[in-house]
Coordinates of C-alpha atoms in Angstrom, one line a residue:
X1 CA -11.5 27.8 6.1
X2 CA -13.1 24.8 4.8
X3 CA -16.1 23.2 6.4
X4 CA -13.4 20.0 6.3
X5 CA -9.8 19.9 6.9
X6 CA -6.9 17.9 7.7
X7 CA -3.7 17.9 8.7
X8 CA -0.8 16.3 10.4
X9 CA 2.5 17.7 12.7
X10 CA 4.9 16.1 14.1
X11 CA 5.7 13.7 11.6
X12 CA 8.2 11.0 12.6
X13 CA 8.7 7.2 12.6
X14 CA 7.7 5.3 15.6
X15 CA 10.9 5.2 17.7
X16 CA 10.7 9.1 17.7
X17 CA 12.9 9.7 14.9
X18 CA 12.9 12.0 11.7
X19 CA 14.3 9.1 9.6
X20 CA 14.0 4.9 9.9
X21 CA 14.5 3.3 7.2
X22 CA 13.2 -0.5 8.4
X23 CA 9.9 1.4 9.8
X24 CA 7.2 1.6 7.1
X25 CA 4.4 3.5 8.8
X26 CA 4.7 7.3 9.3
X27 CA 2.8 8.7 12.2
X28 CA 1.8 12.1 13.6
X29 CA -0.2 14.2 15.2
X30 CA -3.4 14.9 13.3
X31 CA -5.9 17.2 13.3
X32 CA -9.2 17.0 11.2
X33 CA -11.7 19.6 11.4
X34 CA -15.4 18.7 10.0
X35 CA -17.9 21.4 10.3
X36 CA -17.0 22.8 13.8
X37 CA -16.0 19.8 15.4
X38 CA -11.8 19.5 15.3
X39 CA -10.7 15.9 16.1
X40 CA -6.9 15.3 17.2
X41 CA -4.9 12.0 18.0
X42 CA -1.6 11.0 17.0
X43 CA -1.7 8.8 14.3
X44 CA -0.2 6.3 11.9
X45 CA -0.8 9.3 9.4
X46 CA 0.8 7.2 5.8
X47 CA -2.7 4.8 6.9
X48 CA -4.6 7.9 7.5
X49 CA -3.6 9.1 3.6
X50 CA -4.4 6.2 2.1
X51 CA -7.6 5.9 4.0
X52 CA -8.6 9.0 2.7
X53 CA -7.5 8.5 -0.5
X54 CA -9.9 5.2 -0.6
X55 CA -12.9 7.9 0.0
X56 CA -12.5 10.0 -2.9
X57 CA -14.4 6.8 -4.5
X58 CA -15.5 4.7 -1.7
X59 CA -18.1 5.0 0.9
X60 CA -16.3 4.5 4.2
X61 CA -18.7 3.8 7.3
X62 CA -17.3 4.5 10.5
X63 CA -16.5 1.4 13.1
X64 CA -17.2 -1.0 9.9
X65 CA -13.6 -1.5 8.7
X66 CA -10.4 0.6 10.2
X67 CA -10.6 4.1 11.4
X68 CA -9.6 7.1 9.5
X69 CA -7.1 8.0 12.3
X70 CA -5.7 4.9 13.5
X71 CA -3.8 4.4 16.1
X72 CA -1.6 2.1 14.7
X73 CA -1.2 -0.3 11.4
X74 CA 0.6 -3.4 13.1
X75 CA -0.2 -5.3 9.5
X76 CA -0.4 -4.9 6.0
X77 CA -1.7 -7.5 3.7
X78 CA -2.9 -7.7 0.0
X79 CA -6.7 -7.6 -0.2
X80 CA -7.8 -11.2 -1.7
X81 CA -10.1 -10.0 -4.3
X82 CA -7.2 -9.2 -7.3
X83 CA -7.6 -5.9 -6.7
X84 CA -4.0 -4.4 -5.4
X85 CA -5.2 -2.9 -2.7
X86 CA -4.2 -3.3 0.6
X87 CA -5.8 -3.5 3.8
X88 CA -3.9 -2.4 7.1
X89 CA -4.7 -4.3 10.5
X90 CA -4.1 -2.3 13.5
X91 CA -6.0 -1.8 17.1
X92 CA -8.9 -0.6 18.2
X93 CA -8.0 2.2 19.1
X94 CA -8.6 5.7 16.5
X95 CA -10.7 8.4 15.8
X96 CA -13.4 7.5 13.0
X97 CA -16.4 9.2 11.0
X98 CA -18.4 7.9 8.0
X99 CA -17.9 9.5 4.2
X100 CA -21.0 8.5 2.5
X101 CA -21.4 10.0 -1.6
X102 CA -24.5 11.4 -2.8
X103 CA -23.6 12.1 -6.7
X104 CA -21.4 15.2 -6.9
X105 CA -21.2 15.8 -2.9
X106 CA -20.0 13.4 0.1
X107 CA -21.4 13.7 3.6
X108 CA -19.1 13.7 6.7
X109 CA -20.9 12.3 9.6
X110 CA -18.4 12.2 13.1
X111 CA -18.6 10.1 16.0
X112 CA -20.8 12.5 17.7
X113 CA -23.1 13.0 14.9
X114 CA -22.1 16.0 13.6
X115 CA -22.9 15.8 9.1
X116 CA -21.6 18.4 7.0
X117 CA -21.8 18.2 3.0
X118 CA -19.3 19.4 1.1
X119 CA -18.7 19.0 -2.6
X120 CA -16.7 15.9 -3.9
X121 CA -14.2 18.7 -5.8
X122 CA -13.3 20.5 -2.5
X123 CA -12.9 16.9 -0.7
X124 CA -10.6 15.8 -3.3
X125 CA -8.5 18.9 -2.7
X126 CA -8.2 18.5 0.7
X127 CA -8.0 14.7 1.0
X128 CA -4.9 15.1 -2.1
X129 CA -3.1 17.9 0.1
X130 CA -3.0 15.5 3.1
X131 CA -1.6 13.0 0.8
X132 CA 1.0 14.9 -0.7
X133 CA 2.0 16.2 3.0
X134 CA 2.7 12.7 4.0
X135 CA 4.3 11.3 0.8
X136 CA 6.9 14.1 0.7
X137 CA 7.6 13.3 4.1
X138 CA 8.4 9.6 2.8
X139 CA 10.3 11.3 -0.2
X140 CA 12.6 13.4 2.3
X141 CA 13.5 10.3 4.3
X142 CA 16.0 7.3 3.6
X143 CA 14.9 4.5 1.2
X144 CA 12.6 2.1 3.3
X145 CA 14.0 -1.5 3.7
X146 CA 11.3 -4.3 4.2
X147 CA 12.4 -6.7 6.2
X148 CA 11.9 -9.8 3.6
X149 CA 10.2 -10.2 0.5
X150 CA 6.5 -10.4 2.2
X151 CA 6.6 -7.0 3.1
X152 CA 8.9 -5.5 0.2
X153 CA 5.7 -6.9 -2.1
X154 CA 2.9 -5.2 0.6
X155 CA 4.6 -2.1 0.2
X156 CA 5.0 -1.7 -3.3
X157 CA 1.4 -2.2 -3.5
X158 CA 0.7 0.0 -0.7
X159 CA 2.3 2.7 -3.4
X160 CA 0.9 1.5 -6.0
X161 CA -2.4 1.9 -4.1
X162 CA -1.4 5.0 -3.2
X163 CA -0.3 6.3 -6.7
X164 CA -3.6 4.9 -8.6
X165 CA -5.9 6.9 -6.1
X166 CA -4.1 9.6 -6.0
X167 CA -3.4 10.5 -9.7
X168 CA -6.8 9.4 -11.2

């Protein structure tokens, strides 16, 4: 097994059900393992993907912005920079560790300050699997219904988001 690995069980929408249509935000139980440290919560695991999927490019520092296992994901706006992306506001509570890229590698440091290195390739790979695990879920379920036209535009570009990072 990897040096880093994710994944997510018990996948269900926040009122305990397999399929919600008016809930956005898929959440599970997660488990990462980086280097010999495994770290579990149960998460809002569709923020967790996208997260994630932010990394392959982005430096994420942990405690600076949301954690990479929130607990929750109350909000979702559009960032103000005419980027598309979107930024998700939840609690404080979550499980968080830095990615930091050094050319062709990224390092993992955990809350405990544990580092591993891995190459970028094999955190692509892993970070895309987790993805894929959580969009199918979506793709299994009914057809999500925003509640008004705010949150109908959030989550198209929370796809769209979704979509760019993932298929570049």
């Amino acid at each position: 097994m990897s040096e880093f690995y994710i994944t997510a069980t018990d996948l269900e929408w926040i009122n305990g059900e397999k399929d919600n249509p008016e809930d956005l935000c898929l959440h599970g139980h997660a488990v990462a393992k980086i280097g010999n440290e495994i770290l579990e919560y149960d998460a809002t695991v569709s923020a967790t993907a996208l997260y994630l999927l932010k990394t392959i490019t982005e430096d994420h520092i942990m405690y600076e912005d949301n954690q990479m296992l929130p607990c929750c994901g109350h909000f979702m706006f559009l960032k103000e920079d005419g980027s598309g992306d979107v930024l998700i506001c939840g609690c404080t509570n979550g499980i968080d560790w830095s990615v930091i890229h050094n050319k062709e590698d990224v390092k993992i440091i955990t809350e405990f300050g544990n580092e591993i290195v891995i190459s970028l390739d094999e955190y692509k790979k892993e970070v895309f699997k987790f993805a894929d695990l959580i969009e199918n879920f979506y793709n299994n379920c009914t057809e999500k219904l925003p509640k008004d036209t705010f949150e109908r535009d959030v989550y198209i570009a929370f796809w769209k988001e979704w979509h760019r990072r993932r298929n570049k």
